[in-house]
Amino acid sequence: QSVLTQPPSASGTPGQRVTISCSGSSSNIGSNYVYWYQQLPGTAPKLLIYRNNQRPSGVPDRFSGSKSGTSASLAISGLRSEDEADYYCAAWDDSLSGHWVFGGGTKLTVL
Amino acid sequence: QITLKESGPTLVKPTQTLTLTCTFSGFSLSTSGVGVGWIRQPPGKALEWLALIYWDDDKRYSPSLKSRLTITKDTSKNQVVLTMTNMDPVDTATYYCAHYDSSGYYDYWGQGTLVTVSS
């Protein structure tokens, strides 16, 4: 059972906007940045969003992140078929000498 | 450019110790703020963070696996080694190593190596 809670699945049609939530606690999301990773089938995860809402170079601005309190969200606008992937949130957790925690992942299906 | 590659056994027996090596290029583990982490993913399941070693040899471990994990670095060889003792079938997973940027995220990942634990 993952420390960060994500919905197991999400879906949308091409062009739609979808959001994926990530819920944590005061020791992780509540006091540290949130990161989002995209994992396409059979590949390694790719950094999508860092420090809550920053995009690495090369990531389209269709992807955006936000954080409020102990929760965070990833939004994907103008949904495309190639966005079908697993999405994971992550954060540093200050408890127990400090460690990273990941969400359980959300499988995004483009209908 | 930064690249990382995991290597090690593809099959280990229960109770054995797993030793994985991450060989990297394009950065130095003596650069302030930099690190290398290990993350695993059981087949069809979520990512699970295991350990992180920083440029200054500071180490962090997953609390639930801390007693079984050891992470070390060899800066001269550009390698990071992860050992996990007392392997069990539930440890069957793809193991990834990743570059940890000084800004606080994993931005480059290896391709991963599948380790199966079975007698």
CSV table of C-alpha atoms in Angstrom, one decimal, chain B residues 3-110:
chain,number,residue,atom,x,y,z
B,3,THR,CA,23.0,7.7,-19.1
B,4,LEU,CA,22.6,5.0,-16.5
B,5,LYS,CA,22.5,1.2,-16.8
B,6,GLU,CA,21.7,-1.5,-14.3
B,7,SER,CA,23.4,-4.8,-14.2
B,8,GLY,CA,23.2,-7.9,-12.1
B,9,PRO,CA,21.7,-11.4,-11.9
B,10,THR,CA,18.3,-11.9,-13.5
B,11,LEU,CA,17.5,-14.9,-11.2
B,12,VAL,CA,18.2,-15.3,-7.6
B,13,LYS,CA,17.1,-17.9,-5.1
B,14,PRO,CA,15.1,-17.2,-2.0
B,15,THR,CA,17.3,-16.2,1.0
B,16,GLN,CA,20.2,-15.2,-1.3
B,17,THR,CA,21.6,-11.7,-1.4
B,18,LEU,CA,21.1,-9.6,-4.5
B,19,THR,CA,23.8,-7.3,-5.7
B,20,LEU,CA,23.0,-4.7,-8.4
B,21,THR,CA,25.4,-2.3,-10.1
B,22,CYS,CA,24.4,1.0,-11.6
B,23,THR,CA,27.0,2.2,-14.1
B,24,PHE,CA,26.6,5.8,-15.2
B,25,SER,CA,28.1,8.4,-17.4
B,26,GLY,CA,27.6,12.1,-18.1
B,27,PHE,CA,27.9,13.2,-14.5
B,28,SER,CA,30.1,12.9,-11.5
B,29,LEU,CA,29.0,11.6,-8.1
B,30,SER,CA,31.4,14.0,-6.5
B,31,THR,CA,29.4,17.0,-7.7
B,32,SER,CA,27.6,18.8,-4.9
B,33,GLY,CA,23.9,18.0,-4.6
B,34,VAL,CA,23.9,15.0,-7.0
B,35,GLY,CA,22.9,11.5,-6.1
B,36,VAL,CA,21.9,8.1,-7.4
B,37,GLY,CA,18.8,6.4,-6.3
B,38,TRP,CA,17.2,2.9,-6.7
B,39,ILE,CA,13.5,2.4,-7.4
B,40,ARG,CA,11.8,-1.0,-8.1
B,41,GLN,CA,8.6,-2.0,-9.7
B,42,PRO,CA,7.0,-5.5,-9.3
B,43,PRO,CA,5.3,-6.7,-12.5
B,44,GLY,CA,2.1,-4.8,-13.0
B,45,LYS,CA,2.5,-2.9,-9.8
B,46,ALA,CA,3.6,0.6,-8.6
B,47,LEU,CA,7.0,2.1,-8.2
B,48,GLU,CA,8.6,1.6,-4.9
B,49,TRP,CA,11.6,3.8,-3.8
B,50,LEU,CA,14.5,1.8,-2.2
B,51,ALA,CA,17.5,4.0,-1.5
B,52,LEU,CA,19.5,7.1,-2.4
B,53,ILE,CA,23.2,7.9,-2.0
B,54,TYR,CA,24.3,11.5,-2.2
B,55,TRP,CA,27.6,13.0,-3.5
B,56,ASP,CA,28.8,13.4,0.1
B,57,ASP,CA,28.1,9.7,0.9
B,58,ASP,CA,24.9,10.5,2.9
B,59,LYS,CA,22.5,7.6,2.4
B,60,ARG,CA,18.8,7.2,2.8
B,61,TYR,CA,16.8,4.0,2.8
B,62,SER,CA,13.2,2.9,2.6
B,63,PRO,CA,12.1,2.5,6.2
B,64,SER,CA,10.4,-0.8,5.5
B,65,LEU,CA,13.5,-2.3,3.8
B,66,LYS,CA,16.3,-0.5,5.6
B,67,SER,CA,17.5,-3.6,7.4
B,68,ARG,CA,18.0,-5.5,4.2
B,69,LEU,CA,19.5,-2.7,2.0
B,70,THR,CA,23.0,-1.3,1.6
B,71,ILE,CA,23.9,1.3,-1.0
B,72,THR,CA,27.5,2.3,-1.8
B,73,LYS,CA,29.3,4.3,-4.4
B,74,ASP,CA,32.6,4.1,-6.3
B,75,THR,CA,33.1,7.6,-7.6
B,76,SER,CA,36.2,6.6,-9.6
B,77,LYS,CA,34.4,3.9,-11.4
B,78,ASN,CA,31.1,5.9,-11.8
B,79,GLN,CA,29.2,3.1,-10.2
B,80,VAL,CA,26.6,2.7,-7.4
B,81,VAL,CA,26.0,-0.7,-5.9
B,82,LEU,CA,22.8,-1.8,-4.1
B,83,THR,CA,22.7,-5.0,-2.1
B,84,MET,CA,19.5,-6.5,-0.8
B,85,THR,CA,19.7,-9.5,1.6
B,86,ASN,CA,17.4,-12.3,2.2
B,87,MET,CA,15.6,-12.2,-1.1
B,88,ASP,CA,12.0,-13.4,-1.3
B,89,PRO,CA,9.7,-14.1,-4.3
B,90,VAL,CA,7.9,-10.8,-3.4
B,91,ASP,CA,11.1,-9.0,-4.3
B,92,THR,CA,10.7,-10.0,-8.0
B,93,ALA,CA,10.7,-6.7,-9.8
B,94,THR,CA,12.3,-4.5,-12.3
B,95,TYR,CA,15.0,-2.5,-10.5
B,96,TYR,CA,15.8,1.0,-11.8
B,97,CYS,CA,18.7,3.3,-10.9
B,98,ALA,CA,18.2,7.0,-11.5
B,99,HIS,CA,20.2,10.2,-11.4
B,100,TYR,CA,19.2,12.5,-8.6
B,101,ASP,CA,19.5,16.1,-9.5
B,102,SER,CA,20.7,18.8,-7.1
B,103,SER,CA,17.3,20.4,-7.5
B,104,GLY,CA,15.7,17.4,-5.9
B,105,TYR,CA,14.3,15.0,-8.5
B,106,TYR,CA,15.1,11.9,-10.5
B,107,ASP,CA,15.5,13.1,-14.0
B,108,TYR,CA,17.4,10.4,-15.8
B,109,TRP,CA,16.6,6.7,-15.4
B,110,GLY,CA,18.2,3.5,-16.5
